[in-house]
Short mmCIF file of C-alpha atoms in Angstrom, two decimals:
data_model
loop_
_atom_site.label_atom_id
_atom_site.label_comp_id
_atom_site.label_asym_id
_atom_site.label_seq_id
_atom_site.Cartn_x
_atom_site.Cartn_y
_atom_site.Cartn_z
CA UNK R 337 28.06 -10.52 65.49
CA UNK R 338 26.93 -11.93 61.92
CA UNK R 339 22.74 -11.60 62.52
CA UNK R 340 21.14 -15.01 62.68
CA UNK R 341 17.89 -16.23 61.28
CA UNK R 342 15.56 -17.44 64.61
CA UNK R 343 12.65 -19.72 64.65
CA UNK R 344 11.12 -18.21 68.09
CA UNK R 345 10.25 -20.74 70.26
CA UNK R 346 8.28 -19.74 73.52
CA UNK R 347 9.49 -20.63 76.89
CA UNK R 348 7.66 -22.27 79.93
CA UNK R 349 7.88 -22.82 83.69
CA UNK R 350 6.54 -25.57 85.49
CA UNK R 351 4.92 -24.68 89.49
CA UNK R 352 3.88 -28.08 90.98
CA UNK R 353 4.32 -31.34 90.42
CA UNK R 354 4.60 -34.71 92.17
CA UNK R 355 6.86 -37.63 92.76
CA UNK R 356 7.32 -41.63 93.19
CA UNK R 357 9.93 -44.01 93.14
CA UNK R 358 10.01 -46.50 89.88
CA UNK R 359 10.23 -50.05 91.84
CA UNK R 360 11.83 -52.34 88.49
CA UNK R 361 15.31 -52.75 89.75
CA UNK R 362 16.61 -53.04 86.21
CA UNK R 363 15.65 -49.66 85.34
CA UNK R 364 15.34 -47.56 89.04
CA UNK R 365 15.00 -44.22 88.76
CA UNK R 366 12.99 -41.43 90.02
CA UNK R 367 9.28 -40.74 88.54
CA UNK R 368 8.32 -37.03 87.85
CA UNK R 369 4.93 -36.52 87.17
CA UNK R 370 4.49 -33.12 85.29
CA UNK R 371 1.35 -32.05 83.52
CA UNK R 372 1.87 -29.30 80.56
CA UNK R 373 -1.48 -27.65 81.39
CA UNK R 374 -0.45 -26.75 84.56
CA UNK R 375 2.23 -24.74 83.79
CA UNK R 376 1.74 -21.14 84.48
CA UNK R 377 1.65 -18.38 81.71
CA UNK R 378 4.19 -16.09 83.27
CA UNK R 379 7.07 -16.34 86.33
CA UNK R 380 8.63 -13.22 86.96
CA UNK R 381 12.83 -13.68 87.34
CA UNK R 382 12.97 -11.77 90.98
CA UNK R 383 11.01 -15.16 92.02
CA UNK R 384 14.22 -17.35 91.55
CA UNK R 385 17.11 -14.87 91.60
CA UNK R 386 18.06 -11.85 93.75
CA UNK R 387 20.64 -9.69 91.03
CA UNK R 388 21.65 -9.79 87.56
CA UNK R 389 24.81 -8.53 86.18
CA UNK R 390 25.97 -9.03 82.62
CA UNK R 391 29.73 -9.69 80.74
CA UNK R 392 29.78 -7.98 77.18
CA UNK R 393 31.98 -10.16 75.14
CA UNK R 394 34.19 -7.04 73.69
CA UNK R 395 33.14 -7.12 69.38
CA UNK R 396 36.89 -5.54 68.18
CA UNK R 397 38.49 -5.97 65.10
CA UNK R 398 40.34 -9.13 66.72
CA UNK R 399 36.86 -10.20 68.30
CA UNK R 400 34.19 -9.71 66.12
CA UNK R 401 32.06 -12.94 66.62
CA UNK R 402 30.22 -14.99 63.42
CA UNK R 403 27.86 -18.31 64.53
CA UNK R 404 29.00 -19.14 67.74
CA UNK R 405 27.90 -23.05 69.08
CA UNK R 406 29.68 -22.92 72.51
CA UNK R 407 30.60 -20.87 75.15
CA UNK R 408 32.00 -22.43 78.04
CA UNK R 409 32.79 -20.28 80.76
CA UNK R 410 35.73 -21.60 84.02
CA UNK R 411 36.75 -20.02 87.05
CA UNK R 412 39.58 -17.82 84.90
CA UNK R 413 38.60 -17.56 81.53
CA UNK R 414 35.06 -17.81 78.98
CA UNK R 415 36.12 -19.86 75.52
CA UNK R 416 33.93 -19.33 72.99
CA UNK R 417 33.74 -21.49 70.10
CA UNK R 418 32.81 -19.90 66.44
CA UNK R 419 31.65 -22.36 64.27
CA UNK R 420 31.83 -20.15 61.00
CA UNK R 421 35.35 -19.35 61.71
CA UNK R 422 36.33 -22.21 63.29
CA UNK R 423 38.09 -20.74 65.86
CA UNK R 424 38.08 -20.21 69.65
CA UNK R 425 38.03 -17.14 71.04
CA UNK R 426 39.31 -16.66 75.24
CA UNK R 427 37.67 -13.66 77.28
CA UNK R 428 37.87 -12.71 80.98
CA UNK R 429 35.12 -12.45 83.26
CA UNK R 430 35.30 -8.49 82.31
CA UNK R 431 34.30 -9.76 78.72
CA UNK R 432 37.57 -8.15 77.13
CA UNK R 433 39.05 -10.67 74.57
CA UNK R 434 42.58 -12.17 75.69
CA UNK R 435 43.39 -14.49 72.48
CA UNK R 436 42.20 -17.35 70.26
CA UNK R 437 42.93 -20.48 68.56
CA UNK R 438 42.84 -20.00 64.45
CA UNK R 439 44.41 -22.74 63.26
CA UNK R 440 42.61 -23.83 60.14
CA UNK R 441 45.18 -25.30 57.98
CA UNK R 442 46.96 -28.73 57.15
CA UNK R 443 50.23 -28.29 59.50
CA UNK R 444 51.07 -30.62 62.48
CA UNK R 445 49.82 -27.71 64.74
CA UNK R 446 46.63 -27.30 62.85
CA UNK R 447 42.81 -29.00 62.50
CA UNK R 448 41.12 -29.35 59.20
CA UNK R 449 37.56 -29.07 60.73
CA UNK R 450 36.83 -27.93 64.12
CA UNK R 451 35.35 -30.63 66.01
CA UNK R 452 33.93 -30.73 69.80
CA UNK R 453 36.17 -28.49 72.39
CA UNK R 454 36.90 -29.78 75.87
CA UNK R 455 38.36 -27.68 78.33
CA UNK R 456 40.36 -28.65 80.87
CA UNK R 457 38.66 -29.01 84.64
CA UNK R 458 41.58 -26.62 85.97
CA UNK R 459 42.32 -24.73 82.75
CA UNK R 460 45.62 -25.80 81.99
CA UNK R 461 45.05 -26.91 78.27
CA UNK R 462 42.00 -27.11 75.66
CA UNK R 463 41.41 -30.40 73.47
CA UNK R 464 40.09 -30.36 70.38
CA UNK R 465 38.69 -32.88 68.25
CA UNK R 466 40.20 -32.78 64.19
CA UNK R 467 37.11 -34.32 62.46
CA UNK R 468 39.11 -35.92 59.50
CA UNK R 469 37.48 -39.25 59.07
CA UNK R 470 39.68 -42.64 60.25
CA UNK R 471 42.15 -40.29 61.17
CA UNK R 472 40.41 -38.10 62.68
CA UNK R 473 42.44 -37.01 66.13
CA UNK R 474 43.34 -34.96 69.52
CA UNK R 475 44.82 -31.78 69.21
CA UNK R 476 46.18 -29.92 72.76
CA UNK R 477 46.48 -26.24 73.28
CA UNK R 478 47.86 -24.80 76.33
CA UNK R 479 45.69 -22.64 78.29
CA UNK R 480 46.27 -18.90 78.11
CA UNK R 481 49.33 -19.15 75.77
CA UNK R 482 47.65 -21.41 73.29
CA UNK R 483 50.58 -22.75 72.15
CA UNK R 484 50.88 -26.51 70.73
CA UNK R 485 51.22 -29.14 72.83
CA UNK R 486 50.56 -32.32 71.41
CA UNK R 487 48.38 -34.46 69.52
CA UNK R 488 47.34 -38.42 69.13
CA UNK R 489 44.19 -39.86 67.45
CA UNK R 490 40.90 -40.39 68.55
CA UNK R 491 37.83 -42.69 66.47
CA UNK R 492 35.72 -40.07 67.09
CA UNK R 493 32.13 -40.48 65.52
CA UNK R 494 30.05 -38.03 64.39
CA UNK R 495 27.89 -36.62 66.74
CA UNK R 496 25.85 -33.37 67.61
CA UNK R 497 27.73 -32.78 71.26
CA UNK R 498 30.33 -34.58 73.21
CA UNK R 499 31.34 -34.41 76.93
CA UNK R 500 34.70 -36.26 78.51
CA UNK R 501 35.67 -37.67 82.06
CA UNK R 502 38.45 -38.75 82.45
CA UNK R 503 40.01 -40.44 79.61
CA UNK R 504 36.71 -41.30 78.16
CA UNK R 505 34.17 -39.58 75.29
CA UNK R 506 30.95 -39.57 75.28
CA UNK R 507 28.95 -38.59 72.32
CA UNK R 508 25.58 -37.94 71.79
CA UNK R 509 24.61 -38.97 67.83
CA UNK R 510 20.99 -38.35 67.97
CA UNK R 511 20.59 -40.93 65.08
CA UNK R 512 22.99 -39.34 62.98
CA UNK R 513 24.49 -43.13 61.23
CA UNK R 514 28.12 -44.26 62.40
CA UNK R 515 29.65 -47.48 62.24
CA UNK R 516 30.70 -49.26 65.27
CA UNK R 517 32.87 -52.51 64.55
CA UNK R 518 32.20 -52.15 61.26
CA UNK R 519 28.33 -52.12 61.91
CA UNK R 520 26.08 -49.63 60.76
CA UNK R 521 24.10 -47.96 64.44
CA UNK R 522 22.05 -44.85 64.35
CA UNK R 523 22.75 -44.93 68.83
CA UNK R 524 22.50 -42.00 71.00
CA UNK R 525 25.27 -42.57 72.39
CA UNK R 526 28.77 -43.51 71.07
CA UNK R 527 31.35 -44.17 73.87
CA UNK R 528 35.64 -44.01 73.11
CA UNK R 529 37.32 -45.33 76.17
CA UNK R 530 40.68 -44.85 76.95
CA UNK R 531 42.06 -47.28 74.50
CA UNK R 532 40.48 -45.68 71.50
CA UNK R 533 37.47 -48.53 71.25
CA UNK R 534 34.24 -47.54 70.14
CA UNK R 535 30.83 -48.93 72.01
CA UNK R 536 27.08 -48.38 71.73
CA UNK R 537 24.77 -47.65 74.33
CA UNK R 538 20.64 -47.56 73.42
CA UNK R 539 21.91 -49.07 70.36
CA UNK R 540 18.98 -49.48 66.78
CA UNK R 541 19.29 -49.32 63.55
CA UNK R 542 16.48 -46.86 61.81
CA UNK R 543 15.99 -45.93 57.66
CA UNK R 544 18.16 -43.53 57.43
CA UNK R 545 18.30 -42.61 53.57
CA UNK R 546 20.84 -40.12 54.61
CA UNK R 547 18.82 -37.86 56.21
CA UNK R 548 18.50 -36.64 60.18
CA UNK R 549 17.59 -34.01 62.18
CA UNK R 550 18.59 -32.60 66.02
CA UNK R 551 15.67 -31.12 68.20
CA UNK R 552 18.22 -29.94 70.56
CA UNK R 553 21.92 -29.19 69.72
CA UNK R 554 23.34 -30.18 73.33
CA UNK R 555 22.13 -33.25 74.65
CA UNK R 556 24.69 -33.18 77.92
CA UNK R 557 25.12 -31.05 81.07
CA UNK R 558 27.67 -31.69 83.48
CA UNK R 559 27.85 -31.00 87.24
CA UNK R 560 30.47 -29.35 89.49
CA UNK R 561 32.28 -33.02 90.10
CA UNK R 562 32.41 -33.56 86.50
CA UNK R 563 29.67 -36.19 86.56
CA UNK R 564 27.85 -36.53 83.13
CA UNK R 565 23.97 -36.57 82.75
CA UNK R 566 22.35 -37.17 79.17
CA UNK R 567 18.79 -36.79 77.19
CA UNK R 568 17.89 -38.89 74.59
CA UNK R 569 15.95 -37.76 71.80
CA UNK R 570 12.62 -40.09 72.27
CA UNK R 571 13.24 -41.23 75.94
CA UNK R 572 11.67 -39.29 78.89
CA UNK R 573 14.05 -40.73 81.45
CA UNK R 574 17.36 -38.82 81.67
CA UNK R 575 21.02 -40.73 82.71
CA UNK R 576 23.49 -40.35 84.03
CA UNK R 577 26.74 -41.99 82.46
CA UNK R 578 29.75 -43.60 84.66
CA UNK R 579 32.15 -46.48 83.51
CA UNK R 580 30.98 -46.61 80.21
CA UNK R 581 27.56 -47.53 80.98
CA UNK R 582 23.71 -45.19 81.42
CA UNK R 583 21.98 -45.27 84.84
CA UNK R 584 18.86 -44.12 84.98
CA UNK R 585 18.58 -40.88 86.77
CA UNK R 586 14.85 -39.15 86.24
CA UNK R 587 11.66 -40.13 84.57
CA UNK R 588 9.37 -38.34 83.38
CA UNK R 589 5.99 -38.95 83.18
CA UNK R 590 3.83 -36.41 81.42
CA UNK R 591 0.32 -37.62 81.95
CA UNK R 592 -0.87 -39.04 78.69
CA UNK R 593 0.42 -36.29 77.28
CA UNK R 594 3.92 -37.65 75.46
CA UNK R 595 4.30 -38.67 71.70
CA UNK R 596 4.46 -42.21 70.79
CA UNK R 597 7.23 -44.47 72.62
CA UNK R 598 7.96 -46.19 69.24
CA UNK R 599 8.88 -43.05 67.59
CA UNK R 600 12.82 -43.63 67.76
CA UNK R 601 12.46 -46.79 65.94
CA UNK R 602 10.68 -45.28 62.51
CA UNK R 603 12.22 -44.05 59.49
CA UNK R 604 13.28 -40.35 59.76
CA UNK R 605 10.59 -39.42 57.23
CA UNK R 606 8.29 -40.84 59.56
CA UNK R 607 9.37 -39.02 62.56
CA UNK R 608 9.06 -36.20 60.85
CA UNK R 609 5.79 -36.41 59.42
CA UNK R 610 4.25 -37.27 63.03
CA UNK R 611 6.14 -34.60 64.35
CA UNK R 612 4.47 -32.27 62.06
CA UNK R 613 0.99 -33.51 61.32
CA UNK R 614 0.08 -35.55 64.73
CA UNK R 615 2.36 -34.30 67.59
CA UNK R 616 -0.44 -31.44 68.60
CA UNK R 617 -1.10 -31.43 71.79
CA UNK R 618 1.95 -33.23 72.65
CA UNK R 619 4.89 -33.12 74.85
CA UNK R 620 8.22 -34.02 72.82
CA UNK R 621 12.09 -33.83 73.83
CA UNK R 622 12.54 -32.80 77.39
CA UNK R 623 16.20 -32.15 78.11
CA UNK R 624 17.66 -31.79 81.04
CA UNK R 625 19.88 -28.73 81.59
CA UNK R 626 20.94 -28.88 84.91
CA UNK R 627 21.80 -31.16 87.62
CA UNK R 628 24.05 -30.10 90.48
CA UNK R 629 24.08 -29.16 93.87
CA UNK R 630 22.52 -26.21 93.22
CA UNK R 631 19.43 -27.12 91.21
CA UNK R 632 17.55 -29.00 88.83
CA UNK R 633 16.30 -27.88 85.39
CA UNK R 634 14.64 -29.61 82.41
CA UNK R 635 12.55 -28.40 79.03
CA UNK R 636 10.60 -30.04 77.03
CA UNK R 637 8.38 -28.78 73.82
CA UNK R 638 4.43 -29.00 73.78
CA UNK R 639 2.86 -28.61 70.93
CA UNK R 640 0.23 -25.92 70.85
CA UNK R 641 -2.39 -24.68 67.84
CA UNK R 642 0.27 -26.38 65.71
CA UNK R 643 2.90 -24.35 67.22
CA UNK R 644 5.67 -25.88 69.61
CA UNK R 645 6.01 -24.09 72.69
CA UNK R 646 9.46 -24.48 75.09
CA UNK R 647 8.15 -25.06 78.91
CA UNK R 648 10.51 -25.14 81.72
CA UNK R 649 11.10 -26.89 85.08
CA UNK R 650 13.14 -25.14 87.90
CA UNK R 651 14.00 -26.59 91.35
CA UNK R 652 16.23 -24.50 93.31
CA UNK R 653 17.59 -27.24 95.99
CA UNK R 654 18.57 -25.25 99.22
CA UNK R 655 14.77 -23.94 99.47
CA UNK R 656 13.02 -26.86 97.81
CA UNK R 657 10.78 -24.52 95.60
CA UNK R 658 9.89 -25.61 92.69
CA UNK R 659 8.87 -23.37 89.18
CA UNK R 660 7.13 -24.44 85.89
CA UNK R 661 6.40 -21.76 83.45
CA UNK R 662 5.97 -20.81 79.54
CA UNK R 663 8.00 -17.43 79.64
CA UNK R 664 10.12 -15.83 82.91
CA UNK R 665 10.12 -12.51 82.69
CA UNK R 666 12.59 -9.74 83.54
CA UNK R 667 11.24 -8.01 86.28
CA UNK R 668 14.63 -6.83 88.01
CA UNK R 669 16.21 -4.96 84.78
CA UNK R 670 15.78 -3.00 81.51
CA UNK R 671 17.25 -5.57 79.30
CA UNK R 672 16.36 -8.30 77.84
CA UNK R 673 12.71 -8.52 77.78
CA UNK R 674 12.94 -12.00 78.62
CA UNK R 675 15.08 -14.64 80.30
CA UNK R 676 16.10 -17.89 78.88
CA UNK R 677 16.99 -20.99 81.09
CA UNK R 678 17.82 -23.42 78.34
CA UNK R 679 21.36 -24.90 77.11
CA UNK R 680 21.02 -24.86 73.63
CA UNK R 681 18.62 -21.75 72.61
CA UNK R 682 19.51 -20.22 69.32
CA UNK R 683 21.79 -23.17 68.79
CA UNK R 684 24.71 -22.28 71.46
CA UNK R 685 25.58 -24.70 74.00
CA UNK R 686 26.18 -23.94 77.59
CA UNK R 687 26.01 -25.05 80.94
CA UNK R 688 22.95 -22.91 82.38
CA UNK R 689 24.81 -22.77 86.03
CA UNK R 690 28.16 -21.38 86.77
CA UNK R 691 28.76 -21.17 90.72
CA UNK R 692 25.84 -19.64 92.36
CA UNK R 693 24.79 -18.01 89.01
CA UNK R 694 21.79 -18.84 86.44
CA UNK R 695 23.73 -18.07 83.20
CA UNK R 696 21.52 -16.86 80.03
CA UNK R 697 23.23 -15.89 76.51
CA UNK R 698 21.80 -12.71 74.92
CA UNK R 699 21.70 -12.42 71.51
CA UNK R 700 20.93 -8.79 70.21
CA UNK R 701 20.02 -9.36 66.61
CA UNK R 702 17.31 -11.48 68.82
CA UNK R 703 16.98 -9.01 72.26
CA UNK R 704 16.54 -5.88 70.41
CA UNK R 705 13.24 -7.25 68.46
CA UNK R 706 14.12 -5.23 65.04
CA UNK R 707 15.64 -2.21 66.33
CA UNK R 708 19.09 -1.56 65.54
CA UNK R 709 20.35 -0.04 68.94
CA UNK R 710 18.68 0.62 71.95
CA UNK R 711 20.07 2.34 74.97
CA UNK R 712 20.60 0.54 78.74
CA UNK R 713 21.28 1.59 82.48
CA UNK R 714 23.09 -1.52 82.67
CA UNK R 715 25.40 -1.78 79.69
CA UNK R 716 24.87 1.30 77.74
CA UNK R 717 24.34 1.48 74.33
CA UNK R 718 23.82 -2.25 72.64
CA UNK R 719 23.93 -2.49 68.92
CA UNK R 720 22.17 -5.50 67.27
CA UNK R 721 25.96 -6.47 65.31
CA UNK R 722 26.96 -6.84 68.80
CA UNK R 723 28.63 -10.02 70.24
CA UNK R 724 26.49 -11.92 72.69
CA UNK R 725 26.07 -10.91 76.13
CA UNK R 726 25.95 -13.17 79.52
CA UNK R 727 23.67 -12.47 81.74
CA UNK R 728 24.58 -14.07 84.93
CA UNK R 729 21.92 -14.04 87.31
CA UNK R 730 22.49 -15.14 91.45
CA UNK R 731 20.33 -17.59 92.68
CA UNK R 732 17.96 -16.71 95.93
CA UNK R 733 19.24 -18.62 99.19
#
């Protein structure tokens, strides 16, 4: 695996917090009061999961992984998408490598520029999207063969992550500047339906000058029904998206202790310039990672001694018990140090539950903390040009 350049950014876990009801009928949603300074230093993994066992992505001549931004793992298969080689790589749940997509090239079969991957719900093919301006368009692969199936266009925008149901696209822009009907928008979210239209939702129009930034690389998670749920960049109320449209889901209200609501709506020179000389002491872009059946999981940054911090928020739905920490720490094996709940750390997107499993991806050239091998009970000898590792962990009942 090429070795990455990481910004650390430390982890937290939330252990109380309370809840009302918002009564405006235009926007109802849940309330979720959380308070930063409440969160405890440390929460030890064996408190929210009973085992952990791990899949090794096999790193062989045919596998050897660059910068991967997705890894997607279904009920037969784990595709893994490699942005640097813009390719797509299939494992099994053994983590040996089956086959891939390469198809970088100009023929019918072929994609110019890898765009977002959606696989299908019961693995029978894999969509991609051909980022090649106005003509930009689907390409289908059938799932394992990979073979060509078909293709037909698609006005996709550019965006940072993109989910689909059904026949429609959702994708999240984070202010990145598109044109909608011929309008200049810097929206969160840019909707195709199933006739290839383009619409807004939370639609503005910022200075852009060309410029943007993305706190968070995935700003989707989707549950085991398919149903989408969103986070905006400078909106503490998550949604969830049906018919084209975003119901409120969650709020959350942090006590005083958010940045300023009118954020969104300045120049991206200004954001940034807040964001680095006035955001201390601050909460800033929760996301929500999970929402199922299962549990319920959200981050957000707080900005400590001019240092942003990642906390995290746990509820684990059959017993009710809720966590919010800074760091959870691996108390049940050798390796890694520390767990990750988070889908988008180190810039790879993932859904952070798959069945009855917590799923963290384990860098080494992170994991091993400078050392260039280290030796495991669980998976031997791991060497930091190793491919990432998934650590799926099962929830306590």
């Amino acid at each position: 695996m090429k070795l990455l350049k990481i910004s650390f950014v430390f982890f937290g876990i939330i252990v109380s917090g309370c809840s009302k009801i918002n009564d405006s009928k235009e926007n109802f949603s849940e309330v979720l009061v959380i308070n930063p300074e409440e969160a405890v230093d440390f929460l030890s993994l064996s408190s929210i999961v009973d085992s952990i066992k791990y899949i090794k992505l096999e790193n062989s001549e045919n596998s050897f992984l660059g910068e991967v931004s997705e890894i997607i793992i279904k009920k037969n298969f784990i595709y893994v998408i490699d942005k640097s080689q813009q390719s797509i790589f299939l494992y099994n749940h053994e983590g040996s490598f089956m086959n891939k997509i390469d198809k970088l090239g100009d023929g019918p079969d072929q994609y110019r520029h890898l765009g977002p991957v959606f696989v299908d719900q019961n693995e029978r093919f894999i969509e991609i999207i051909d980022y090649i301006g106005e003509n930009s368009r689907i390409l289908k692969y059938a799932i394992p063969t990979l073979l060509f199936l078909e293709e037909r266009p698609l006005n996709a925008p550019i965006a940072n992550s993109a989910r689909r149901f059904n026949d429609v696209y959702y994708f999240a822009a984070q202010q990145i500047e598109n044109y909608v009907n011929e309008k200049a928008t810097n929206g969160d979210i840019i909707v195709v339906d199933e006739e290839n239209k383009k619409s807004v939702l939370f639609d503005k129009k910022i200075d852009f000058k060309g410029d943007s930034f993305s706190p968070f690389v995935e700003s989707f998670t989707q549950n085991e029904e398919g149903e989408i749920y969103v986070s905006l960049m400078y909106n503490d109320t998550f949604f969830k998206l049906s018919d084209k449209k975003a119901i409120p889901f969650l709020t959350l209200d942090f006590s005083g202790y958010e940045v300023d609501k009118e954020l969104g709506s300045k120049s991206i020179q200004e954001q940034l310039k807040y964001l680095s000389n006035e955001a201390n002491g601050k909460v800033s872009f929760p996301v929500l990672n999970a929402e199922n059946s299962k549990i319920l999981a959200f981050s957000y940054y707080f900005k400590e001694n001019n240092k942003n911090r990642l906390y995290q928020y746990i509820k684990i739905k059959d017993s009710g018990k809720i966590f919010h920490t800074r760091v959870v720490n691996n108390d049940i094996s050798s390796f890694p140090k520390q767990i990750y709940i988070s889908s988008y750390l180190f810039g790879i997107k993932h859904e952070v539950i798959f069945q009855d499993y917590l799923v963290d991806i384990i860098l080494p050239s992170f994991a091993l903390e400078g050392k260039k091998e280290i030796e495991t009970n669980s998976l031997g000898t791991i060497k930091i040009e190793d491919n990432p590792i998934i650590a799926l962990m099962k929830i306590k009942k």
